[in-house]
GROMACS .gro file of C-alpha atoms in nm:
model
  496
    1MET     CA    1  -1.336  -0.668   0.843
    2TRP     CA    2  -1.243  -0.562   1.195
    3LEU     CA    3  -1.084  -0.255   1.340
    4ILE     CA    4  -0.817  -0.328   1.598
    5HIS     CA    5  -0.798  -0.078   1.881
    6ILE     CA    6  -0.504  -0.155   2.105
    7ASN     CA    7  -0.443   0.008   2.443
    8LEU     CA    8  -0.078  -0.044   2.528
    9ARG     CA    9   0.025  -0.027   2.893
   10ASN     CA   10   0.386   0.038   2.987
   11ASP     CA   11   0.418  -0.103   3.340
   12LYS     CA   12   0.776   0.020   3.384
   13GLN     CA   13   0.672   0.379   3.351
   14SER     CA   14   0.330   0.323   3.508
   15ARG     CA   15   0.142   0.503   3.239
   16GLU     CA   16  -0.074   0.449   2.935
   17ILE     CA   17   0.015   0.522   2.576
   18ARG     CA   18  -0.305   0.534   2.385
   19ARG     CA   19  -0.300   0.437   2.020
   20SER     CA   20  -0.577   0.388   1.771
   21THR     CA   21  -0.530   0.251   1.423
   22LEU     CA   22  -0.722   0.102   1.137
   23ILE     CA   23  -0.556  -0.234   1.065
   24PRO     CA   24  -0.779  -0.483   0.884
   25VAL     CA   25  -0.790  -0.840   1.008
   26ARG     CA   26  -1.058  -1.050   0.838
   27ALA     CA   27  -1.059  -1.350   1.071
   28MET     CA   28  -0.845  -1.366   1.383
   29SER     CA   29  -0.852  -1.685   1.585
   30GLY     CA   30  -0.943  -1.691   1.953
   31GLU     CA   31  -0.588  -1.796   2.043
   32VAL     CA   32  -0.442  -1.497   1.859
   33SER     CA   33  -0.677  -1.252   2.026
   34ARG     CA   34  -0.601  -1.404   2.367
   35ARG     CA   35  -0.226  -1.365   2.310
   36ILE     CA   36  -0.270  -1.001   2.208
   37ARG     CA   37  -0.491  -0.932   2.514
   38LYS     CA   38  -0.239  -1.099   2.744
   39ARG     CA   39   0.059  -0.908   2.603
   40HIS     CA   40  -0.111  -0.568   2.623
   41GLY     CA   41  -0.322  -0.622   2.933
   42LEU     CA   42  -0.655  -0.590   2.755
   43LYS     CA   43  -0.978  -0.727   2.900
   44ASN     CA   44  -1.172  -0.653   2.587
   45PHE     CA   45  -1.004  -0.700   2.247
   46LYS     CA   46  -1.218  -0.425   2.096
   47GLN     CA   47  -1.161  -0.189   2.383
   48ARG     CA   48  -1.227   0.175   2.306
   49TRP     CA   49  -1.140   0.498   2.482
   50LYS     CA   50  -1.189   0.869   2.461
   51VAL     CA   51  -0.917   1.058   2.280
   52LYS     CA   52  -0.812   1.410   2.344
   53GLU     CA   53  -0.815   1.670   2.066
   54PRO     CA   54  -0.464   1.661   1.912
   55CYS     CA   55  -0.250   1.970   1.932
   56GLN     CA   56  -0.304   2.166   1.615
   57GLU     CA   57  -0.138   2.489   1.510
   58SER     CA   58  -0.283   2.623   1.186
   59LEU     CA   59  -0.132   2.948   1.078
   60ASP     CA   60  -0.443   3.032   0.886
   61SER     CA   61  -0.780   2.869   0.929
   62ALA     CA   62  -0.898   2.692   0.617
   63PRO     CA   63  -1.249   2.771   0.490
   64VAL     CA   64  -1.517   2.518   0.570
   65ASP     CA   65  -1.556   2.282   0.277
   66THR     CA   66  -1.886   2.305   0.097
   67THR     CA   67  -2.093   1.996   0.015
   68ALA     CA   68  -1.992   2.025  -0.353
   69ARG     CA   69  -1.624   2.031  -0.259
   70GLU     CA   70  -1.657   1.730  -0.033
   71GLN     CA   71  -1.834   1.538  -0.309
   72ARG     CA   72  -1.557   1.638  -0.545
   73TYR     CA   73  -1.295   1.508  -0.306
   74MET     CA   74  -1.475   1.179  -0.246
   75SER     CA   75  -1.493   1.125  -0.620
   76GLY     CA   76  -1.112   1.128  -0.624
   77GLN     CA   77  -1.066   1.463  -0.801
   78TYR     CA   78  -0.882   1.632  -0.517
   79PHE     CA   79  -0.509   1.571  -0.475
   80PHE     CA   80  -0.532   1.506  -0.103
   81GLU     CA   81  -0.754   1.508   0.202
   82TYR     CA   82  -0.516   1.682   0.438
   83LEU     CA   83  -0.157   1.743   0.536
   84VAL     CA   84  -0.038   1.697   0.894
   85VAL     CA   85   0.292   1.750   1.072
   86VAL     CA   86   0.367   1.490   1.338
   87SER     CA   87   0.623   1.596   1.597
   88LEU     CA   88   0.784   1.406   1.884
   89LYS     CA   89   0.692   1.575   2.209
   90LYS     CA   90   0.863   1.498   2.536
   91SER     CA   91   0.628   1.375   2.809
   92LYS     CA   92   0.663   1.430   3.185
   93GLU     CA   93   0.815   1.082   3.210
   94GLY     CA   94   1.087   1.181   2.961
   95ALA     CA   95   0.975   0.971   2.662
   96TYR     CA   96   0.902   1.120   2.319
   97GLU     CA   97   0.549   1.067   2.195
   98PRO     CA   98   0.430   1.150   1.842
   99GLN     CA   99   0.163   1.425   1.829
  100ILE     CA  100   0.000   1.615   1.546
  101THR     CA  101   0.121   1.975   1.569
  102TYR     CA  102  -0.011   2.109   1.239
  103GLN     CA  103  -0.310   2.014   1.027
  104PHE     CA  104  -0.432   2.151   0.698
  105PRO     CA  105  -0.715   2.201   0.648
  106LYS     CA  106  -0.897   2.190   0.978
  107ARG     CA  107  -1.214   1.985   0.953
  108ASP     CA  108  -1.482   2.221   1.080
  109GLY     CA  109  -1.855   2.165   1.069
  110MET     CA  110  -1.842   1.789   1.122
  111VAL     CA  111  -2.118   1.602   1.295
  112ARG     CA  112  -2.024   1.396   1.603
  113PHE     CA  113  -1.967   1.056   1.440
  114GLN     CA  114  -1.754   1.216   1.163
  115ARG     CA  115  -1.543   1.393   1.424
  116GLU     CA  116  -1.493   1.069   1.617
  117GLU     CA  117  -1.384   0.882   1.305
  118GLU     CA  118  -1.148   1.169   1.218
  119GLU     CA  119  -0.987   1.147   1.563
  120LYS     CA  120  -0.924   0.775   1.514
  121THR     CA  121  -0.764   0.844   1.178
  122LEU     CA  122  -0.540   1.115   1.326
  123LYS     CA  123  -0.427   0.874   1.594
  124ALA     CA  124  -0.350   0.615   1.332
  125ILE     CA  125  -0.141   0.864   1.137
  126THR     CA  126   0.086   0.932   1.436
  127LEU     CA  127   0.131   0.556   1.480
  128PHE     CA  128   0.242   0.498   1.125
  129CYS     CA  129   0.460   0.808   1.095
  130PHE     CA  130   0.662   0.681   1.395
  131PRO     CA  131   0.608   0.302   1.401
  132GLU     CA  132   0.903   0.264   1.643
  133GLY     CA  133   0.679   0.393   1.922
  134ILE     CA  134   0.845   0.594   2.198
  135SER     CA  135   1.199   0.463   2.137
  136TRP     CA  136   1.345   0.800   2.042
  137ALA     CA  137   1.620   1.036   2.157
  138PRO     CA  138   1.732   1.379   2.028
  139LEU     CA  139   1.956   1.354   1.718
  140THR     CA  140   2.208   1.583   1.548
  141GLU     CA  141   2.198   1.390   1.217
  142TYR     CA  142   1.914   1.201   1.057
  143HIS     CA  143   1.877   1.068   0.704
  144SER     CA  144   1.553   1.194   0.552
  145GLU     CA  145   1.329   0.923   0.410
  146THR     CA  146   1.000   0.901   0.228
  147PHE     CA  147   0.762   0.610   0.269
  148SER     CA  148   0.391   0.527   0.246
  149PHE     CA  149   0.126   0.328   0.427
  150VAL     CA  150  -0.239   0.237   0.378
  151LEU     CA  151  -0.531   0.303   0.613
  152THR     CA  152  -0.812   0.056   0.555
  153GLU     CA  153  -1.160   0.165   0.657
  154ILE     CA  154  -1.422  -0.069   0.802
  155ASP     CA  155  -1.604  -0.077   0.468
  156GLY     CA  156  -1.286  -0.195   0.291
  157SER     CA  157  -1.204   0.139   0.125
  158ARG     CA  158  -0.843   0.252   0.148
  159ARG     CA  159  -0.666   0.581   0.199
  160ASN     CA  160  -0.299   0.626   0.126
  161GLY     CA  161  -0.060   0.790   0.364
  162TYR     CA  162   0.252   0.951   0.219
  163CYS     CA  163   0.514   1.039   0.475
  164ARG     CA  164   0.846   1.223   0.472
  165ARG     CA  165   1.045   1.209   0.795
  166LEU     CA  166   1.328   1.455   0.852
  167LEU     CA  167   1.519   1.647   1.111
  168PRO     CA  168   1.368   1.994   1.165
  169HIS     CA  169   1.591   2.295   1.134
  170GLY     CA  170   1.764   2.407   1.449
  171ASN     CA  171   2.081   2.383   1.651
  172GLY     CA  172   2.187   2.095   1.869
  173ALA     CA  173   2.022   1.758   1.916
  174ARG     CA  174   1.651   1.740   1.837
  175PRO     CA  175   1.395   1.470   1.752
  176PRO     CA  176   1.282   1.422   1.389
  177GLU     CA  177   0.939   1.517   1.266
  178ALA     CA  178   0.715   1.383   0.989
  179PHE     CA  179   0.510   1.547   0.716
  180CYS     CA  180   0.219   1.324   0.616
  181ILE     CA  181  -0.035   1.363   0.332
  182ILE     CA  182  -0.351   1.152   0.333
  183SER     CA  183  -0.511   1.090  -0.002
  184ARG     CA  184  -0.739   0.841  -0.172
  185LEU     CA  185  -0.516   0.866  -0.476
  186ALA     CA  186  -0.227   0.629  -0.532
  187CYS     CA  187   0.062   0.807  -0.702
  188PHE     CA  188   0.382   0.779  -0.495
  189GLY     CA  189   0.611   0.965  -0.738
  190LEU     CA  190   0.381   1.261  -0.760
  191PHE     CA  191   0.348   1.297  -0.384
  192SER     CA  192   0.726   1.265  -0.344
  193LYS     CA  193   0.764   1.575  -0.564
  194ILE     CA  194   0.497   1.754  -0.355
  195PHE     CA  195   0.700   1.678  -0.044
  196ASP     CA  196   1.004   1.837  -0.209
  197GLU     CA  197   0.804   2.159  -0.243
  198VAL     CA  198   0.666   2.134   0.112
  199GLN     CA  199   1.014   2.080   0.253
  200LYS     CA  200   1.155   2.374   0.057
  201ARG     CA  201   0.886   2.605   0.199
  202HIS     CA  202   0.925   2.465   0.547
  203GLN     CA  203   1.290   2.575   0.541
  204ILE     CA  204   1.164   2.934   0.504
  205SER     CA  205   0.861   2.929   0.729
  206MET     CA  206   0.563   2.712   0.815
  207ALA     CA  207   0.348   3.002   0.690
  208MET     CA  208   0.472   2.929   0.336
  209ILE     CA  209   0.321   2.580   0.337
  210TYR     CA  210  -0.041   2.691   0.366
  211PRO     CA  211  -0.081   2.886   0.034
  212PHE     CA  212   0.097   2.608  -0.159
  213MET     CA  213  -0.122   2.333  -0.013
  214GLN     CA  214  -0.434   2.548  -0.062
  215SER     CA  215  -0.356   2.591  -0.433
  216LEU     CA  216  -0.282   2.219  -0.463
  217ARG     CA  217  -0.604   2.123  -0.290
  218GLU     CA  218  -0.806   2.333  -0.529
  219ALA     CA  219  -0.633   2.187  -0.835
  220ALA     CA  220  -0.790   1.894  -1.019
  221PHE     CA  221  -0.599   1.569  -1.020
  222PRO     CA  222  -0.464   1.524  -1.377
  223ALA     CA  223  -0.560   1.241  -1.607
  224PRO     CA  224  -0.287   0.984  -1.689
  225GLY     CA  225  -0.012   1.149  -1.892
  226ASN     CA  226  -0.140   1.502  -1.820
  227THR     CA  227   0.016   1.786  -1.622
  228VAL     CA  228  -0.132   2.029  -1.370
  229LYS     CA  229   0.044   2.361  -1.297
  230ILE     CA  230   0.035   2.513  -0.950
  231LYS     CA  231   0.118   2.879  -0.885
  232SER     CA  232   0.299   2.952  -0.558
  233PHE     CA  233   0.477   3.259  -0.420
  234VAL     CA  234   0.820   3.211  -0.264
  235PRO     CA  235   1.006   3.505  -0.097
  236ASP     CA  236   1.308   3.634  -0.294
  237LYS     CA  237   1.195   3.423  -0.592
  238GLY     CA  238   0.850   3.557  -0.667
  239THR     CA  239   0.571   3.345  -0.812
  240GLU     CA  240   0.678   2.996  -0.914
  241ILE     CA  241   0.497   2.764  -1.153
  242ILE     CA  242   0.518   2.406  -1.027
  243SER     CA  243   0.436   2.134  -1.285
  244LEU     CA  244   0.307   1.799  -1.160
  245THR     CA  245   0.282   1.535  -1.430
  246ARG     CA  246   0.093   1.208  -1.383
  247PRO     CA  247   0.254   0.900  -1.549
  248LEU     CA  248   0.081   0.765  -1.856
  249ASP     CA  249   0.097   0.409  -1.717
  250SER     CA  250  -0.149   0.488  -1.437
  251TRP     CA  251  -0.171   0.134  -1.294
  252LEU     CA  252   0.200   0.156  -1.203
  253GLU     CA  253   0.213   0.518  -1.094
  254HIS     CA  254   0.226   0.435  -0.724
  255VAL     CA  255   0.516   0.190  -0.772
  256ASP     CA  256   0.892   0.214  -0.801
  257PHE     CA  257   1.030  -0.130  -0.886
  258ARG     CA  258   1.394  -0.023  -0.850
  259THR     CA  259   1.406  -0.098  -0.478
  260LEU     CA  260   1.249  -0.444  -0.526
  261PHE     CA  261   1.511  -0.546  -0.783
  262ARG     CA  262   1.791  -0.383  -0.585
  263CYS     CA  263   1.706  -0.596  -0.285
  264LEU     CA  264   1.613  -0.925  -0.462
  265THR     CA  265   1.738  -1.120  -0.763
  266ASN     CA  266   1.504  -1.204  -1.049
  267GLU     CA  267   1.464  -1.557  -0.919
  268GLU     CA  268   1.382  -1.435  -0.567
  269VAL     CA  269   1.123  -1.189  -0.703
  270VAL     CA  270   0.951  -1.471  -0.892
  271LEU     CA  271   0.937  -1.687  -0.576
  272VAL     CA  272   0.780  -1.401  -0.380
  273PHE     CA  273   0.534  -1.344  -0.667
  274ALA     CA  274   0.437  -1.713  -0.659
  275ALA     CA  275   0.362  -1.699  -0.287
  276ALA     CA  276   0.160  -1.379  -0.329
  277VAL     CA  277  -0.043  -1.530  -0.615
  278MET     CA  278  -0.143  -1.811  -0.378
  279GLU     CA  279  -0.240  -1.552  -0.115
  280ARG     CA  280   0.004  -1.672   0.149
  281ARG     CA  281   0.134  -1.493   0.456
  282ILE     CA  282   0.442  -1.292   0.359
  283VAL     CA  283   0.660  -1.076   0.587
  284PHE     CA  284   0.931  -0.845   0.456
  285ILE     CA  285   1.218  -0.744   0.685
  286ALA     CA  286   1.426  -0.430   0.640
  287VAL     CA  287   1.596  -0.151   0.837
  288GLU     CA  288   1.464   0.144   0.636
  289LEU     CA  289   1.095   0.229   0.624
  290SER     CA  290   1.124   0.346   0.265
  291THR     CA  291   1.256   0.003   0.160
  292LEU     CA  292   0.965  -0.175   0.327
  293SER     CA  293   0.694   0.046   0.178
  294GLN     CA  294   0.840   0.047  -0.174
  295VAL     CA  295   0.894  -0.327  -0.187
  296ILE     CA  296   0.556  -0.430  -0.048
  297HIS     CA  297   0.372  -0.198  -0.288
  298ALA     CA  298   0.583  -0.331  -0.579
  299VAL     CA  299   0.496  -0.693  -0.492
  300ALA     CA  300   0.125  -0.603  -0.477
  301ALA     CA  301   0.154  -0.435  -0.820
  302LEU     CA  302   0.296  -0.759  -0.971
  303LEU     CA  303  -0.051  -0.911  -0.920
  304TYR     CA  304  -0.220  -0.674  -1.172
  305PRO     CA  305  -0.497  -0.701  -1.295
  306PHE     CA  306  -0.582  -0.864  -0.965
  307THR     CA  307  -0.585  -0.681  -0.631
  308TRP     CA  308  -0.459  -0.808  -0.296
  309GLN     CA  309  -0.772  -0.851  -0.081
  310HIS     CA  310  -0.629  -0.935   0.259
  311THR     CA  311  -0.436  -0.757   0.535
  312PHE     CA  312  -0.184  -0.516   0.383
  313ILE     CA  313   0.045  -0.320   0.615
  314SER     CA  314   0.356  -0.180   0.453
  315ILE     CA  315   0.509  -0.086   0.791
  316VAL     CA  316   0.384  -0.265   1.104
  317PRO     CA  317   0.402  -0.040   1.412
  318GLU     CA  318   0.583  -0.205   1.705
  319ILE     CA  319   0.275  -0.217   1.927
  320LEU     CA  320   0.088  -0.406   1.655
  321ILE     CA  321   0.356  -0.667   1.588
  322ASP     CA  322   0.115  -0.938   1.709
  323VAL     CA  323  -0.062  -0.913   1.377
  324VAL     CA  324   0.199  -1.160   1.244
  325MET     CA  325   0.009  -1.425   1.442
  326ALA     CA  326  -0.307  -1.379   1.235
  327PRO     CA  327  -0.391  -1.705   1.050
  328THR     CA  328  -0.522  -1.522   0.743
  329PRO     CA  329  -0.317  -1.412   0.436
  330TYR     CA  330  -0.118  -1.089   0.469
  331LEU     CA  331   0.154  -0.875   0.323
  332LEU     CA  332   0.349  -0.714   0.611
  333GLY     CA  333   0.657  -0.496   0.637
  334VAL     CA  334   0.848  -0.533   0.968
  335GLN     CA  335   1.155  -0.341   1.083
  336LYS     CA  336   1.459  -0.561   1.132
  337ARG     CA  337   1.490  -0.489   1.505
  338LEU     CA  338   1.161  -0.677   1.547
  339MET     CA  339   1.274  -0.975   1.340
  340ASP     CA  340   1.296  -1.219   1.629
  341GLN     CA  341   0.926  -1.174   1.695
  342VAL     CA  342   0.850  -1.293   1.343
  343ARG     CA  343   1.092  -1.579   1.285
  344ASP     CA  344   0.918  -1.815   1.528
  345GLN     CA  345   0.611  -1.823   1.306
  346THR     CA  346   0.544  -2.114   1.067
  347ASP     CA  347   0.363  -2.158   0.734
  348LEU     CA  348   0.472  -1.824   0.597
  349LEU     CA  349   0.743  -1.661   0.386
  350VAL     CA  350   0.981  -1.423   0.564
  351VAL     CA  351   1.194  -1.221   0.323
  352ASP     CA  352   1.499  -1.033   0.449
  353LEU     CA  353   1.572  -0.725   0.239
  354SER     CA  354   1.871  -0.605   0.444
  355GLU     CA  355   2.203  -0.544   0.271
  356ASP     CA  356   2.395  -0.738   0.534
  357ARG     CA  357   2.169  -1.044   0.527
  358LYS     CA  358   2.308  -1.398   0.514
  359ASP     CA  359   1.991  -1.554   0.371
  360THR     CA  360   1.708  -1.390   0.181
  361PHE     CA  361   1.436  -1.632   0.288
  362LEU     CA  362   1.449  -1.671   0.666
  363VAL     CA  363   1.129  -1.882   0.681
  364GLN     CA  364   0.960  -2.056   0.389
  365ILE     CA  365   0.721  -2.342   0.329
  366GLY     CA  366   0.949  -2.501   0.070
  367ASP     CA  367   0.728  -2.543  -0.233
  368GLU     CA  368   0.759  -2.188  -0.370
  369LYS     CA  369   0.961  -2.299  -0.673
  370SER     CA  370   0.686  -2.543  -0.784
  371ILE     CA  371   0.384  -2.311  -0.758
  372LEU     CA  372   0.403  -2.163  -1.108
  373PRO     CA  373   0.397  -2.370  -1.428
  374PRO     CA  374   0.770  -2.428  -1.516
  375LYS     CA  375   0.743  -2.303  -1.872
  376LEU     CA  376   0.566  -1.979  -1.774
  377GLN     CA  377   0.808  -1.927  -1.487
  378ASP     CA  378   1.100  -1.949  -1.728
  379GLU     CA  379   0.928  -1.697  -1.959
  380ILE     CA  380   0.899  -1.447  -1.670
  381LEU     CA  381   1.270  -1.487  -1.590
  382GLN     CA  382   1.366  -1.449  -1.953
  383ALA     CA  383   1.165  -1.127  -1.983
  384LEU     CA  384   1.321  -0.989  -1.661
  385ARG     CA  385   1.668  -1.034  -1.808
  386ASN     CA  386   1.586  -0.743  -2.041
  387ARG     CA  387   1.609  -0.497  -1.752
  388LYS     CA  388   1.920  -0.287  -1.715
  389GLU     CA  389   2.082  -0.146  -1.402
  390THR     CA  390   2.062   0.203  -1.553
  391SER     CA  391   1.690   0.177  -1.641
  392THR     CA  392   1.464   0.472  -1.558
  393VAL     CA  393   1.146   0.417  -1.357
  394GLU     CA  394   0.940   0.414  -1.676
  395GLU     CA  395   1.174   0.173  -1.857
  396LEU     CA  396   1.179  -0.067  -1.562
  397ASN     CA  397   0.797  -0.045  -1.532
  398SER     CA  398   0.772  -0.148  -1.897
  399VAL     CA  399   1.003  -0.448  -1.854
  400VAL     CA  400   0.822  -0.567  -1.539
  401SER     CA  401   0.483  -0.526  -1.708
  402GLU     CA  402   0.597  -0.728  -2.006
  403ALA     CA  403   0.728  -0.998  -1.775
  404PHE     CA  404   0.435  -1.055  -1.538
  405LEU     CA  405   0.121  -0.941  -1.720
  406PRO     CA  406   0.153  -1.211  -1.997
  407PHE     CA  407   0.156  -1.474  -1.723
  408PHE     CA  408  -0.206  -1.393  -1.634
  409VAL     CA  409  -0.300  -1.349  -1.999
  410LYS     CA  410  -0.183  -1.704  -2.075
  411THR     CA  411  -0.325  -1.870  -1.766
  412VAL     CA  412  -0.666  -1.699  -1.717
  413GLY     CA  413  -0.698  -1.462  -2.011
  414HIS     CA  414  -0.981  -1.669  -2.164
  415PHE     CA  415  -1.206  -1.605  -1.863
  416ASP     CA  416  -1.472  -1.404  -2.046
  417LEU     CA  417  -1.545  -1.692  -2.288
  418TYR     CA  418  -1.683  -1.884  -1.991
  419VAL     CA  419  -1.913  -1.616  -1.848
  420THR     CA  420  -2.266  -1.695  -1.969
  421ARG     CA  421  -2.511  -1.409  -1.994
  422ASN     CA  422  -2.867  -1.528  -2.053
  423SER     CA  423  -3.068  -1.207  -2.058
  424LYS     CA  424  -3.016  -0.834  -2.055
  425GLY     CA  425  -2.970  -0.676  -1.716
  426GLN     CA  426  -2.900  -1.007  -1.542
  427PRO     CA  427  -2.557  -1.090  -1.394
  428GLY     CA  428  -2.346  -1.337  -1.583
  429VAL     CA  429  -2.240  -1.676  -1.445
  430PHE     CA  430  -1.882  -1.794  -1.457
  431GLN     CA  431  -1.840  -2.157  -1.556
  432SER     CA  432  -1.527  -2.237  -1.354
  433ARG     CA  433  -1.502  -2.609  -1.427
  434ALA     CA  434  -1.533  -2.567  -1.803
  435PHE     CA  435  -1.289  -2.279  -1.778
  436TYR     CA  436  -0.994  -2.470  -1.637
  437LYS     CA  437  -1.081  -2.799  -1.814
  438THR     CA  438  -1.014  -2.633  -2.148
  439ILE     CA  439  -0.645  -2.572  -2.056
  440LYS     CA  440  -0.429  -2.827  -2.230
  441SER     CA  441  -0.115  -2.798  -2.018
  442LYS     CA  442  -0.141  -3.014  -1.704
  443THR     CA  443   0.089  -2.789  -1.498
  444THR     CA  444  -0.098  -2.474  -1.602
  445ARG     CA  445  -0.436  -2.639  -1.538
  446HIS     CA  446  -0.319  -2.748  -1.191
  447PHE     CA  447  -0.210  -2.392  -1.113
  448VAL     CA  448  -0.529  -2.231  -1.244
  449LYS     CA  449  -0.747  -2.471  -1.045
  450LYS     CA  450  -0.578  -2.343  -0.727
  451PHE     CA  451  -0.576  -1.981  -0.837
  452LEU     CA  452  -0.954  -1.989  -0.887
  453GLN     CA  453  -0.990  -2.043  -0.509
  454THR     CA  454  -0.816  -1.718  -0.418
  455GLN     CA  455  -1.015  -1.412  -0.309
  456MET     CA  456  -0.839  -1.193  -0.562
  457PHE     CA  457  -0.969  -1.401  -0.852
  458ASP     CA  458  -1.312  -1.441  -0.692
  459LEU     CA  459  -1.359  -1.064  -0.661
  460PHE     CA  460  -1.224  -1.010  -1.013
  461ILE     CA  461  -1.469  -1.256  -1.168
  462GLN     CA  462  -1.758  -1.119  -0.961
  463GLU     CA  463  -1.696  -0.777  -1.115
  464VAL     CA  464  -1.686  -0.935  -1.460
  465GLU     CA  465  -2.017  -1.113  -1.396
  466GLN     CA  466  -2.182  -0.783  -1.305
  467GLN     CA  467  -2.070  -0.614  -1.630
  468PRO     CA  468  -2.340  -0.599  -1.900
  469GLY     CA  469  -2.104  -0.712  -2.172
  470ARG     CA  470  -1.746  -0.818  -2.240
  471PRO     CA  471  -1.476  -0.585  -2.098
  472GLN     CA  472  -1.340  -0.360  -2.369
  473GLN     CA  473  -1.094  -0.138  -2.187
  474GLY     CA  474  -0.772  -0.163  -1.991
  475ILE     CA  475  -0.422  -0.290  -2.046
  476PHE     CA  476  -0.513  -0.645  -1.945
  477HIS     CA  477  -0.789  -0.668  -2.209
  478LYS     CA  478  -0.554  -0.517  -2.470
  479LYS     CA  479  -0.289  -0.781  -2.396
  480ILE     CA  480  -0.552  -1.059  -2.414
  481VAL     CA  481  -0.664  -0.944  -2.757
  482GLU     CA  482  -0.303  -0.928  -2.879
  483TYR     CA  483  -0.231  -1.277  -2.747
  484GLN     CA  484  -0.544  -1.425  -2.905
  485GLU     CA  485  -0.459  -1.265  -3.241
  486GLN     CA  486  -0.106  -1.407  -3.217
  487LYS     CA  487  -0.242  -1.756  -3.153
  488LYS     CA  488  -0.473  -1.730  -3.454
  489LYS     CA  489  -0.179  -1.636  -3.677
  490GLU     CA  490   0.027  -1.927  -3.544
  491LYS     CA  491  -0.255  -2.170  -3.616
  492ALA     CA  492  -0.296  -2.031  -3.965
  493LYS     CA  493   0.075  -2.082  -4.035
  494LYS     CA  494   0.058  -2.445  -3.924
  495ARG     CA  495  -0.232  -2.513  -4.157
  496HIS     CA  496  -0.031  -2.387  -4.454
   0.00000   0.00000   0.00000
């Protein structure tokens, strides 16, 4: 996996806008890299540069984290890594550039390579908080929106960025600013509530944010279905107890399917799902950042228990739009104003989520309706008809789970019967040919044979092979057992 470091030169203003980000591209062709170098005036595709220390205003210096606390965070027990405020600052040339103006906590005591990596991450955050680049002007009104993005490290690990962009308090026209929380934990709903509390304190004073975030950082991330209570003092109100509850369905806690089904019909969702299952290149087009991030995360969640293994960028910054030329699979979210730079691509699926769209699929290969076995595709659509317009997030999650998870149960749920384990301590071996040969339905067997070639299935089965015995936990395993029991009962009834 590569790190793309792009140095964008604006010849009209005769200046450089330095940006650093962590976008994963597994295999980019020479032609793609040449086109990117040509557009951005790069001699070396992996060009690096020194970055200045971002402007930081911490109202109270955070204590240096101990080794034990760092280990605790890395294990995923901390709510978040840090909170930053990204503001648009006017340059000498008159353009507004995003800069970090507040960071909590400050990362003191880092060795040199850690500090360098941290600087790259901070630069990436500014890029994703304001993906429009420098195309900004002071505003008197701005609709607040919350969205998320993913930073992929060179080792493949991912950190989630949760962002709320709003217009700061003041009089007259002013540029918006963004609050951004970086965390290794995926729980969009929970962090949206945290932003509500941050925004409420910000209306009083920036000084009120620090004690709340300090209390939150010291709190343990709750188990699924559990609640953590945070004490926080607010002037004129005294000490408040803030309850943060983690959803019981933890594998869907970072997803809100309402936006997906608001933008697309059931049939359109199934076609997008089919393309994603085959690990194709998919681009989503929308005006609002929140729409892009919510839809792309929802589509990725439909693949459970499998995980998207390729390039995943919920909101593509303008200066990185050339990533659409990558020949490898991807899930990308692109703002509608950049649509013309996407539509000239081939062999991909371009999905317009805009309310004023004429067509949903602007570009498509044409075989999307025939990817899934017809009978199972009809079963998904039938299950989706159970959803209601007034459904809560939890109710909709349940309907979607009951629609898509059985698809994988019925197609590949017998996988563990074909993993041979000869001796204790030795990895198992998956018998792929025998696995799909046992499937009676020709259309299902044809689909499974192709699905076995995807990276998401390959990684899934590798993890199964490394397990000492059969998997006994998780919703997927539970559904497999229920399905197998149901089939046994049906066979017993036929005999009698």
